[in-house]
mmCIF file of C-alpha atoms in Angstrom:
data_model
loop_
_atom_site.group_PDB
_atom_site.id
_atom_site.type_symbol
_atom_site.label_atom_id
_atom_site.label_comp_id
_atom_site.label_asym_id
_atom_site.label_seq_id
_atom_site.Cartn_x
_atom_site.Cartn_y
_atom_site.Cartn_z
ATOM 1 C CA MET A 1 5.213 15.581 -20.741
ATOM 2 C CA THR A 2 7.353 13.383 -18.936
ATOM 3 C CA THR A 3 7.718 15.743 -15.962
ATOM 4 C CA ASN A 4 3.718 16.032 -15.738
ATOM 5 C CA ARG A 5 3.285 12.086 -15.503
ATOM 6 C CA VAL A 6 6.339 11.722 -12.883
ATOM 7 C CA THR A 7 4.651 14.274 -10.973
ATOM 8 C CA PHE A 8 1.270 13.090 -11.165
ATOM 9 C CA ILE A 9 2.431 9.693 -9.691
ATOM 10 C CA ASP A 10 4.487 11.028 -6.954
ATOM 11 C CA THR A 11 1.307 13.234 -6.143
ATOM 12 C CA MET A 12 -0.954 10.345 -6.085
ATOM 13 C CA ARG A 13 1.495 8.216 -4.134
ATOM 14 C CA GLY A 14 1.667 11.018 -1.508
ATOM 15 C CA PHE A 15 -2.283 10.923 -1.444
ATOM 16 C CA SER A 16 -2.553 7.389 -0.869
ATOM 17 C CA LEU A 17 -0.031 7.551 2.012
ATOM 18 C CA PHE A 18 -2.700 9.888 3.613
ATOM 19 C CA GLY A 19 -5.288 7.204 3.182
ATOM 20 C CA ILE A 20 -2.965 4.552 4.365
ATOM 21 C CA LEU A 21 -2.264 6.486 7.745
ATOM 22 C CA MET A 22 -6.146 7.103 8.168
ATOM 23 C CA ALA A 23 -6.788 3.097 7.699
ATOM 24 C CA ASN A 24 -3.784 2.048 9.516
ATOM 25 C CA LEU A 25 -4.738 4.329 12.626
ATOM 26 C CA LEU A 26 -7.325 1.617 13.494
ATOM 27 C CA ILE A 27 -4.939 -0.808 13.618
ATOM 28 C CA PHE A 28 -2.488 1.278 15.924
ATOM 29 C CA GLN A 29 -5.721 2.404 18.277
ATOM 30 C CA PHE A 30 -7.357 -0.977 18.126
ATOM 31 C CA GLY A 31 -5.226 -3.788 16.707
ATOM 32 C CA MET A 32 -5.385 -5.804 13.672
ATOM 33 C CA TYR A 33 -8.502 -7.743 14.899
ATOM 34 C CA GLY A 34 -9.976 -5.289 17.374
ATOM 35 C CA LYS A 35 -10.634 -2.668 14.631
ATOM 36 C CA ASP A 36 -13.224 -4.865 13.326
ATOM 37 C CA GLU A 37 -15.167 -5.868 16.891
ATOM 38 C CA LEU A 38 -15.599 -2.156 18.119
ATOM 39 C CA LYS A 39 -18.657 -1.728 19.928
ATOM 40 C CA ASN A 40 -20.237 0.794 22.232
ATOM 41 C CA LEU A 41 -19.173 3.859 20.245
ATOM 42 C CA SER A 42 -20.390 7.467 20.435
ATOM 43 C CA ALA A 43 -22.492 8.503 17.442
ATOM 44 C CA LEU A 44 -19.359 10.656 16.441
ATOM 45 C CA ASP A 45 -17.075 7.698 16.436
ATOM 46 C CA ASN A 46 -19.607 5.540 14.960
ATOM 47 C CA GLY A 47 -20.041 7.831 12.066
ATOM 48 C CA ALA A 48 -16.276 8.305 11.720
ATOM 49 C CA LEU A 49 -15.521 4.398 11.756
ATOM 50 C CA TYR A 50 -18.246 3.933 8.920
ATOM 51 C CA PHE A 51 -16.607 6.647 6.866
ATOM 52 C CA VAL A 52 -13.184 5.465 7.139
ATOM 53 C CA LYS A 53 -14.234 1.854 6.305
ATOM 54 C CA ILE A 54 -16.314 2.819 3.340
ATOM 55 C CA PHE A 55 -14.237 5.687 1.820
ATOM 56 C CA ILE A 56 -10.910 4.747 2.945
ATOM 57 C CA GLU A 57 -9.981 1.415 4.320
ATOM 58 C CA GLY A 58 -9.035 -1.156 1.524
ATOM 59 C CA SER A 59 -8.792 1.350 -1.174
ATOM 60 C CA PHE A 60 -5.874 3.620 -0.543
ATOM 61 C CA MET A 61 -3.625 0.592 -0.306
ATOM 62 C CA PRO A 62 -4.709 -0.468 -3.639
ATOM 63 C CA ILE A 63 -3.960 2.939 -5.236
ATOM 64 C CA PHE A 64 -0.257 2.710 -3.634
ATOM 65 C CA THR A 65 -0.285 -1.130 -5.336
ATOM 66 C CA ILE A 66 -1.295 0.305 -8.948
ATOM 67 C CA LEU A 67 1.466 2.848 -8.462
ATOM 68 C CA PHE A 68 4.142 0.171 -7.565
ATOM 69 C CA GLY A 69 3.330 -1.687 -10.645
ATOM 70 C CA PHE A 70 3.538 1.442 -12.734
ATOM 71 C CA SER A 71 6.798 2.533 -11.203
ATOM 72 C CA LEU A 72 8.167 -0.965 -11.574
ATOM 73 C CA ILE A 73 7.913 -0.838 -15.182
ATOM 74 C CA LYS A 74 9.227 2.881 -15.472
ATOM 75 C CA LEU A 75 12.124 1.707 -13.385
ATOM 76 C CA ILE A 76 12.929 -1.214 -15.550
ATOM 77 C CA GLU A 77 12.535 1.125 -18.955
ATOM 78 C CA SER A 78 15.123 3.477 -17.078
ATOM 79 C CA ILE A 79 17.696 0.917 -16.329
ATOM 80 C CA ARG A 80 17.211 -0.616 -19.936
ATOM 81 C CA ARG A 81 17.641 2.639 -21.500
ATOM 82 C CA LYS A 82 21.401 2.648 -19.571
ATOM 83 C CA LYS A 83 22.024 -1.118 -19.674
ATOM 84 C CA ASP A 84 20.609 -4.052 -21.439
ATOM 85 C CA LYS A 85 19.960 -6.014 -18.511
ATOM 86 C CA SER A 86 17.497 -5.308 -15.600
ATOM 87 C CA ARG A 87 17.162 -8.697 -14.137
ATOM 88 C CA TRP A 88 19.471 -8.538 -11.162
ATOM 89 C CA SER A 89 18.432 -4.785 -10.382
ATOM 90 C CA ILE A 90 15.077 -6.171 -10.157
ATOM 91 C CA LEU A 91 15.812 -9.005 -7.836
ATOM 92 C CA ARG A 92 18.288 -6.813 -5.466
ATOM 93 C CA ARG A 93 15.117 -4.461 -5.160
ATOM 94 C CA ALA A 94 12.857 -7.315 -4.089
ATOM 95 C CA THR A 95 15.208 -8.864 -1.701
ATOM 96 C CA GLY A 96 15.801 -5.106 -0.479
ATOM 97 C CA LEU A 97 12.045 -4.576 0.145
ATOM 98 C CA ILE A 98 11.848 -7.950 1.634
ATOM 99 C CA ALA A 99 14.626 -6.825 4.186
ATOM 100 C CA LEU A 100 13.208 -3.651 4.840
ATOM 101 C CA GLY A 101 9.695 -5.375 5.422
ATOM 102 C CA TRP A 102 11.248 -8.070 7.836
ATOM 103 C CA LEU A 103 12.821 -4.979 9.802
ATOM 104 C CA HIS A 104 9.595 -3.032 9.976
ATOM 105 C CA SER A 105 7.680 -6.039 11.190
ATOM 106 C CA PHE A 106 9.703 -5.575 14.430
ATOM 107 C CA LEU A 107 7.606 -2.613 15.097
ATOM 108 C CA TRP A 108 4.355 -3.381 13.973
ATOM 109 C CA ASP A 109 2.036 -6.363 12.386
ATOM 110 C CA GLY A 110 0.771 -4.065 9.468
ATOM 111 C CA ASP A 111 4.045 -4.062 7.100
ATOM 112 C CA ILE A 112 3.443 -4.432 3.455
ATOM 113 C CA LEU A 113 7.035 -4.020 2.302
ATOM 114 C CA PHE A 114 7.588 -7.833 2.796
ATOM 115 C CA SER A 115 4.544 -8.596 0.482
ATOM 116 C CA TYR A 116 5.574 -6.015 -2.034
ATOM 117 C CA GLY A 117 9.157 -7.404 -2.345
ATOM 118 C CA PHE A 118 7.885 -11.159 -2.741
ATOM 119 C CA MET A 119 4.982 -9.314 -5.138
ATOM 120 C CA THR A 120 7.994 -8.218 -7.262
ATOM 121 C CA LEU A 121 9.250 -11.725 -7.733
ATOM 122 C CA PHE A 122 5.740 -12.949 -8.459
ATOM 123 C CA LEU A 123 5.471 -10.036 -11.313
ATOM 124 C CA ILE A 124 8.827 -10.906 -13.301
ATOM 125 C CA PRO A 125 7.028 -13.229 -15.630
ATOM 126 C CA PHE A 126 4.637 -10.400 -16.777
ATOM 127 C CA ILE A 127 7.530 -7.780 -17.126
ATOM 128 C CA ASN A 128 8.088 -8.592 -20.964
ATOM 129 C CA ARG A 129 4.421 -9.055 -21.750
ATOM 130 C CA LYS A 130 2.327 -6.997 -24.072
ATOM 131 C CA PRO A 131 -0.144 -4.468 -22.483
ATOM 132 C CA LYS A 132 -3.123 -6.300 -23.737
ATOM 133 C CA THR A 133 -1.828 -9.523 -22.026
ATOM 134 C CA VAL A 134 -1.033 -7.723 -18.567
ATOM 135 C CA PHE A 135 -4.580 -6.286 -18.534
ATOM 136 C CA ILE A 136 -6.190 -9.628 -19.528
ATOM 137 C CA TRP A 137 -4.411 -11.285 -16.619
ATOM 138 C CA ALA A 138 -5.347 -8.394 -14.253
ATOM 139 C CA GLY A 139 -8.825 -9.082 -15.079
ATOM 140 C CA ILE A 140 -8.835 -12.787 -14.680
ATOM 141 C CA LEU A 141 -7.237 -12.562 -11.494
ATOM 142 C CA PHE A 142 -9.437 -9.722 -10.264
ATOM 143 C CA LEU A 143 -12.794 -11.887 -11.172
ATOM 144 C CA LEU A 144 -11.042 -14.999 -9.522
ATOM 145 C CA THR A 145 -9.945 -13.170 -6.061
ATOM 146 C CA THR A 146 -13.420 -11.307 -5.844
ATOM 147 C CA ALA A 147 -14.998 -14.772 -6.241
ATOM 148 C CA LEU A 148 -13.052 -16.547 -3.598
ATOM 149 C CA SER A 149 -14.362 -13.970 -1.225
ATOM 150 C CA PHE A 150 -18.115 -15.567 -1.759
ATOM 151 C CA GLY A 151 -19.084 -17.298 1.490
ATOM 152 C CA PRO A 152 -20.395 -16.913 5.077
ATOM 153 C CA THR A 153 -18.948 -13.897 6.978
ATOM 154 C CA MET A 154 -20.495 -14.443 10.313
ATOM 155 C CA ALA A 155 -18.332 -16.704 12.860
ATOM 156 C CA SER A 156 -19.856 -19.112 15.239
ATOM 157 C CA GLU A 157 -20.145 -18.611 18.828
ATOM 158 C CA LYS A 158 -17.394 -20.466 19.542
ATOM 159 C CA GLU A 159 -15.123 -18.389 17.282
ATOM 160 C CA GLN A 160 -16.455 -15.299 18.370
ATOM 161 C CA LYS A 161 -15.643 -16.077 21.934
ATOM 162 C CA GLU A 162 -12.225 -17.059 20.918
ATOM 163 C CA LEU A 163 -11.621 -13.783 19.045
ATOM 164 C CA ALA A 164 -13.070 -11.855 22.170
ATOM 165 C CA THR A 165 -10.604 -13.433 24.377
ATOM 166 C CA TYR A 166 -7.851 -12.964 21.982
ATOM 167 C CA ILE A 167 -8.735 -8.928 21.594
ATOM 168 C CA GLU A 168 -8.965 -8.407 25.108
ATOM 169 C CA LYS A 169 -5.410 -9.830 25.739
ATOM 170 C CA ALA A 170 -3.988 -7.921 22.705
ATOM 171 C CA ASP A 171 -5.528 -4.727 23.847
ATOM 172 C CA ASN A 172 -4.030 -5.241 27.127
ATOM 173 C CA VAL A 173 -0.497 -5.784 26.268
ATOM 174 C CA TYR A 174 -0.556 -3.186 23.523
ATOM 175 C CA ALA A 175 -1.807 -0.566 25.664
ATOM 176 C CA ASN A 176 0.348 -1.310 28.904
ATOM 177 C CA GLY A 177 3.015 -3.780 27.972
ATOM 178 C CA SER A 178 6.801 -3.072 27.018
ATOM 179 C CA TYR A 179 8.387 -3.280 23.711
ATOM 180 C CA LEU A 180 9.618 -6.781 24.504
ATOM 181 C CA GLU A 181 6.174 -7.697 26.032
ATOM 182 C CA ILE A 182 4.480 -6.667 22.758
ATOM 183 C CA GLN A 183 6.839 -8.789 20.802
ATOM 184 C CA ASP A 184 6.518 -11.732 22.848
ATOM 185 C CA PHE A 185 2.744 -11.677 22.534
ATOM 186 C CA ARG A 186 2.745 -10.908 18.751
ATOM 187 C CA THR A 187 5.157 -14.071 18.454
ATOM 188 C CA ASN A 188 3.663 -16.625 20.682
ATOM 189 C CA VAL A 189 0.062 -16.066 20.979
ATOM 190 C CA ILE A 190 -1.634 -17.484 17.894
ATOM 191 C CA PRO A 191 -4.868 -15.201 16.473
ATOM 192 C CA PRO A 192 -7.658 -17.420 16.425
ATOM 193 C CA GLY A 193 -8.260 -19.392 13.116
ATOM 194 C CA MET A 194 -4.292 -19.260 12.369
ATOM 195 C CA ASP A 195 -3.342 -22.344 14.422
ATOM 196 C CA ASP A 196 -4.047 -24.421 11.489
ATOM 197 C CA PRO A 197 -0.761 -25.057 9.256
ATOM 198 C CA ALA A 198 -3.012 -25.982 6.310
ATOM 199 C CA ILE A 199 -4.579 -22.713 6.433
ATOM 200 C CA ILE A 200 -1.466 -20.823 6.745
ATOM 201 C CA LEU A 201 -0.340 -22.767 3.823
ATOM 202 C CA ILE A 202 -3.236 -22.001 1.745
ATOM 203 C CA ILE A 203 -2.745 -18.102 2.557
ATOM 204 C CA LEU A 204 0.577 -18.331 1.497
ATOM 205 C CA ILE A 205 -0.258 -19.642 -1.791
ATOM 206 C CA LEU A 206 -3.241 -17.252 -2.617
ATOM 207 C CA ALA A 207 -1.583 -14.433 -1.265
ATOM 208 C CA PRO A 208 0.223 -13.376 -4.569
ATOM 209 C CA ILE A 209 -3.205 -13.961 -6.392
ATOM 210 C CA MET A 210 -4.822 -11.735 -4.062
ATOM 211 C CA TYR A 211 -2.674 -8.780 -4.500
ATOM 212 C CA ALA A 212 -1.905 -9.301 -8.191
ATOM 213 C CA PRO A 213 -4.405 -7.542 -10.135
ATOM 214 C CA LEU A 214 -3.738 -4.141 -9.308
ATOM 215 C CA PHE A 215 -0.226 -4.587 -9.481
ATOM 216 C CA LEU A 216 -0.800 -5.981 -12.829
ATOM 217 C CA PHE A 217 -3.217 -3.105 -13.564
ATOM 218 C CA GLY A 218 -0.384 -0.546 -12.655
ATOM 219 C CA MET A 219 2.057 -2.357 -14.813
ATOM 220 C CA GLY A 220 -0.451 -2.214 -17.986
ATOM 221 C CA LEU A 221 -0.858 1.559 -17.214
ATOM 222 C CA ALA A 222 2.784 1.844 -17.576
ATOM 223 C CA LYS A 223 3.340 0.040 -20.498
ATOM 224 C CA LYS A 224 0.514 1.998 -22.334
ATOM 225 C CA GLN A 225 2.290 5.369 -21.356
ATOM 226 C CA ALA A 226 -0.578 6.323 -19.310
ATOM 227 C CA PHE A 227 -0.495 9.700 -17.588
ATOM 228 C CA VAL A 228 2.027 11.077 -20.074
ATOM 229 C CA ASN A 229 -0.418 13.294 -22.088
ATOM 230 C CA MET A 230 -2.998 13.582 -19.782
ATOM 231 C CA GLU A 231 -5.190 16.374 -21.526
ATOM 232 C CA SER A 232 -5.859 13.459 -24.395
ATOM 233 C CA GLU A 233 -6.688 10.695 -21.665
ATOM 234 C CA LYS A 234 -9.533 12.911 -20.281
ATOM 235 C CA LYS A 235 -12.160 10.925 -21.517
ATOM 236 C CA TRP A 236 -11.020 7.733 -20.240
ATOM 237 C CA TYR A 237 -10.550 9.473 -16.573
ATOM 238 C CA LEU A 238 -14.028 10.455 -16.993
ATOM 239 C CA ILE A 239 -15.426 6.986 -17.650
ATOM 240 C CA GLY A 240 -13.032 5.557 -15.051
ATOM 241 C CA SER A 241 -14.508 8.006 -12.501
ATOM 242 C CA ILE A 242 -17.485 6.470 -12.675
ATOM 243 C CA LEU A 243 -15.910 3.511 -10.638
ATOM 244 C CA VAL A 244 -16.059 5.795 -7.399
ATOM 245 C CA PRO A 245 -19.894 5.658 -6.774
ATOM 246 C CA VAL A 246 -19.868 2.077 -8.023
ATOM 247 C CA GLY A 247 -16.957 1.298 -5.521
ATOM 248 C CA LEU A 248 -18.573 3.156 -2.779
ATOM 249 C CA ALA A 249 -22.016 1.361 -3.002
ATOM 250 C CA CYS A 250 -20.417 -2.060 -3.345
ATOM 251 C CA LYS A 251 -18.854 -1.400 0.198
ATOM 252 C CA SER A 252 -21.715 0.076 1.672
ATOM 253 C CA LEU A 253 -23.894 -3.136 0.478
ATOM 254 C CA SER A 254 -20.995 -5.079 2.113
ATOM 255 C CA PHE A 255 -21.896 -4.296 5.515
ATOM 256 C CA ILE A 256 -25.686 -6.050 5.003
ATOM 257 C CA ASP A 257 -24.383 -9.864 5.891
ATOM 258 C CA SER A 258 -24.624 -12.173 3.205
ATOM 259 C CA TYR A 259 -22.779 -14.575 1.258
ATOM 260 C CA PHE A 260 -22.009 -11.711 -1.269
ATOM 261 C CA SER A 261 -20.465 -9.388 1.532
ATOM 262 C CA GLY A 262 -16.800 -10.525 0.940
ATOM 263 C CA MET A 263 -17.215 -10.329 -2.865
ATOM 264 C CA LEU A 264 -18.727 -6.722 -2.251
ATOM 265 C CA MET A 265 -15.983 -5.269 0.027
ATOM 266 C CA MET A 266 -13.120 -7.073 -2.247
ATOM 267 C CA GLY A 267 -14.332 -5.911 -5.591
ATOM 268 C CA GLY A 268 -15.806 -2.638 -4.436
ATOM 269 C CA SER A 269 -12.334 -1.797 -2.669
ATOM 270 C CA GLN A 270 -10.398 -2.341 -5.675
ATOM 271 C CA LEU A 271 -12.951 -0.568 -7.989
ATOM 272 C CA LEU A 272 -12.914 2.297 -6.053
ATOM 273 C CA SER A 273 -9.101 2.594 -5.934
ATOM 274 C CA ILE A 274 -9.138 2.788 -9.554
ATOM 275 C CA GLY A 275 -12.060 5.394 -9.608
ATOM 276 C CA TYR A 276 -9.994 7.555 -7.364
ATOM 277 C CA VAL A 277 -6.916 7.504 -9.392
ATOM 278 C CA CYS A 278 -9.042 8.445 -12.572
ATOM 279 C CA LEU A 279 -11.009 10.979 -10.534
ATOM 280 C CA ALA A 280 -7.657 12.520 -9.227
ATOM 281 C CA ALA A 281 -6.151 12.613 -12.777
ATOM 282 C CA LEU A 282 -9.290 14.141 -13.977
ATOM 283 C CA ILE A 283 -9.208 17.087 -11.707
ATOM 284 C CA TYR A 284 -5.414 17.127 -11.278
ATOM 285 C CA LYS A 285 -4.967 20.387 -13.359
ATOM 286 C CA THR A 286 -7.437 22.270 -11.771
ATOM 287 C CA ARG A 287 -6.234 25.326 -9.597
ATOM 288 C CA PRO A 288 -7.349 23.938 -6.058
ATOM 289 C CA VAL A 289 -5.717 20.640 -6.476
ATOM 290 C CA GLN A 290 -2.502 22.242 -7.976
ATOM 291 C CA LEU A 291 -2.207 24.342 -5.086
ATOM 292 C CA LEU A 292 -1.789 21.222 -2.565
ATOM 293 C CA ALA A 293 -0.291 18.875 -5.226
ATOM 294 C CA PRO A 294 3.411 20.265 -4.164
ATOM 295 C CA ALA A 295 2.908 18.955 -1.030
ATOM 296 C CA PHE A 296 1.547 15.584 -1.812
ATOM 297 C CA GLU A 297 3.877 15.174 -4.388
ATOM 298 C CA SER A 298 6.832 15.898 -1.758
ATOM 299 C CA VAL A 299 5.376 13.169 0.627
ATOM 300 C CA GLY A 300 5.104 10.905 -2.349
ATOM 301 C CA LYS A 301 9.006 11.343 -3.367
ATOM 302 C CA LEU A 302 9.566 10.402 0.312
ATOM 303 C CA SER A 303 6.938 7.690 0.312
ATOM 304 C CA LEU A 304 9.174 4.824 1.800
ATOM 305 C CA THR A 305 10.553 6.989 4.567
ATOM 306 C CA ASN A 306 7.193 8.709 5.151
ATOM 307 C CA TYR A 307 5.658 5.225 5.451
ATOM 308 C CA LEU A 308 8.266 4.109 7.865
ATOM 309 C CA MET A 309 7.957 7.262 10.091
ATOM 310 C CA GLN A 310 4.202 6.845 10.492
ATOM 311 C CA THR A 311 4.779 3.531 12.147
ATOM 312 C CA ILE A 312 7.746 4.921 14.528
ATOM 313 C CA ILE A 313 5.524 7.699 15.526
ATOM 314 C CA CYS A 314 2.321 6.004 15.728
ATOM 315 C CA THR A 315 3.760 2.880 17.953
ATOM 316 C CA THR A 316 5.217 5.526 20.323
ATOM 317 C CA VAL A 317 2.301 7.309 20.651
ATOM 318 C CA PHE A 318 0.007 4.520 21.238
ATOM 319 C CA TYR A 319 1.732 1.411 22.409
ATOM 320 C CA GLY A 320 2.541 0.971 26.275
ATOM 321 C CA TYR A 321 6.175 1.561 25.864
ATOM 322 C CA GLY A 322 5.467 4.889 24.367
ATOM 323 C CA LEU A 323 2.808 7.376 25.345
ATOM 324 C CA GLY A 324 0.308 4.616 26.002
ATOM 325 C CA LEU A 325 -2.671 6.136 23.952
ATOM 326 C CA TYR A 326 -3.648 3.012 22.425
ATOM 327 C CA GLY A 327 -7.594 3.302 22.079
ATOM 328 C CA LYS A 328 -7.945 6.315 24.122
ATOM 329 C CA LEU A 329 -8.300 8.914 21.210
ATOM 330 C CA GLY A 330 -11.196 7.119 19.778
ATOM 331 C CA VAL A 331 -12.094 6.701 15.961
ATOM 332 C CA PHE A 332 -12.898 10.542 15.559
ATOM 333 C CA GLY A 333 -9.817 11.750 17.461
ATOM 334 C CA GLY A 334 -7.812 9.000 15.731
ATOM 335 C CA ILE A 335 -8.668 10.873 12.174
ATOM 336 C CA ILE A 336 -7.656 14.289 13.919
ATOM 337 C CA PHE A 337 -4.349 13.182 14.831
ATOM 338 C CA GLY A 338 -3.776 11.559 11.543
ATOM 339 C CA LEU A 339 -4.784 14.853 9.934
ATOM 340 C CA VAL A 340 -2.158 16.522 12.079
ATOM 341 C CA LEU A 341 0.792 13.988 11.558
ATOM 342 C CA TYR A 342 0.334 14.143 7.672
ATOM 343 C CA SER A 343 0.222 17.831 7.590
ATOM 344 C CA LEU A 344 3.905 17.486 9.420
ATOM 345 C CA GLN A 345 4.862 15.374 7.292
ATOM 346 C CA CYS A 346 3.977 17.520 4.103
ATOM 347 C CA VAL A 347 6.016 20.218 5.856
ATOM 348 C CA PHE A 348 8.798 17.996 6.557
ATOM 349 C CA SER A 349 8.789 16.759 2.866
ATOM 350 C CA LEU A 350 8.555 20.181 1.438
ATOM 351 C CA ALA A 351 11.621 21.642 3.774
ATOM 352 C CA TYR A 352 13.591 18.263 3.161
ATOM 353 C CA PHE A 353 13.557 18.601 -0.610
ATOM 354 C CA LYS A 354 15.023 22.107 -0.359
ATOM 355 C CA LYS A 355 18.520 20.646 0.900
ATOM 356 C CA PHE A 356 18.497 16.823 -0.278
ATOM 357 C CA LYS A 357 17.409 15.130 -3.468
ATOM 358 C CA ARG A 358 16.303 11.650 -1.827
ATOM 359 C CA GLY A 359 14.966 10.497 1.228
ATOM 360 C CA PRO A 360 17.391 8.319 3.533
ATOM 361 C CA PHE A 361 15.541 5.012 3.256
ATOM 362 C CA GLU A 362 15.005 5.497 -0.639
ATOM 363 C CA SER A 363 18.761 5.909 -0.781
ATOM 364 C CA VAL A 364 19.836 3.032 0.898
ATOM 365 C CA LEU A 365 17.258 0.947 -1.576
ATOM 366 C CA ARG A 366 18.560 2.656 -4.415
ATOM 367 C CA VAL A 367 22.154 2.099 -3.571
ATOM 368 C CA TRP A 368 21.281 -1.810 -3.373
ATOM 369 C CA THR A 369 19.076 -2.056 -6.307
ATOM 370 C CA ASN A 370 21.804 -0.093 -8.445
ATOM 371 C CA TRP A 371 24.721 -2.079 -6.704
ATOM 372 C CA SER A 372 26.691 1.750 -6.623
ATOM 373 C CA TRP A 373 27.667 3.506 -3.801
ATOM 374 C CA ASN A 374 26.259 6.672 -5.266
ATOM 375 C CA GLY A 375 23.030 5.141 -6.425
ATOM 376 C CA GLN A 376 23.408 5.796 -10.205
ATOM 377 C CA ILE A 377 22.661 3.092 -12.631
ATOM 378 C CA LYS A 378 25.824 1.774 -13.963
ATOM 379 C CA ILE A 379 26.260 2.486 -17.560
ATOM 380 C CA LYS A 380 26.951 -0.545 -19.735
ATOM 381 C CA GLN A 381 30.430 -0.365 -21.517
ATOM 382 C CA LYS A 382 30.880 0.318 -25.312
ATOM 383 C CA GLY A 383 31.079 -2.555 -27.144
ATOM 384 C CA SER A 384 29.512 -4.936 -24.613
ATOM 385 C CA ILE A 385 26.890 -7.246 -25.848
ATOM 386 C CA LEU A 386 24.258 -8.031 -23.112
ATOM 387 C CA HIS A 387 20.923 -9.721 -23.514
ATOM 388 C CA GLU A 388 17.981 -9.531 -21.443
#
């Protein structure tokens, strides 16, 4: 039963990486700000853009977030079965993710590892809480973060001009610049609205709260031993699957400009991610899914390595110091490119596990987390009295 649970989690992690790549290709091709200001698109690209924004963007990263919270609890349980203390292992894992995220940020500005490392520190007070407590906090923070998204979304004419100028500069440097020129732009050219220290401080304070609900939801699922007995949980998967149409409806309505647009997008994206997980669990044992599951599972086991490789490959393909295809494939062409790249990652991951047990970056993080050269958890000595 445990194997099935682990297999499902790895499969979902691999599936989430597919969606993350699809969403990130908008950033790789058009920039962090430019992707939301695309104009004069063909009917094909416009349809592809709305498909990505409604079905994928903002809803696959939260799946990864749920799985991160889930895996954090499972990691702690594994450590505590072999030794009583897990505190230092979790702190080392957090700092390891922060270090990898910092290094990753030298390639592009869409890194998530840095935030996940800091979120691990934020989640420490919830590690020993009861599942009910964790779920309650997840619900409270979900309502809070969704409510914080209420308000006007239209920028003033001055702000729109400043944004257009920034995007024009960004497009030019990413499409034609060298690595050092791109780094100089990212370091020294401040995006509109980010030049006020007070705003940056507010963002830094609110960031953990904005990320927290689904991290906590994943932790609660792990504490409840979710996905261990999948057959007996089908009724819950069926109920949760209802969130798929609910989430899609909320995200679709968010494109109608109103004070509720941000709330609909924020809340709808997270509800859709939970719905996707439940729907995947519901159909997981079906034959078509089982045919594809080994490929997704292999990608999921190599999630850290595959995530970083997506950045290395895509920045090389799209940025000026590589092939210089920035903005040239279009939205639909980017989807095709993503399908090819992810398929190659599936093939690579399946072949990799025929010779190796863990990915290179996973091994480095494991060595640091467990503080041992072989990456194994050091077993507590008999007779020692340790307390968490």
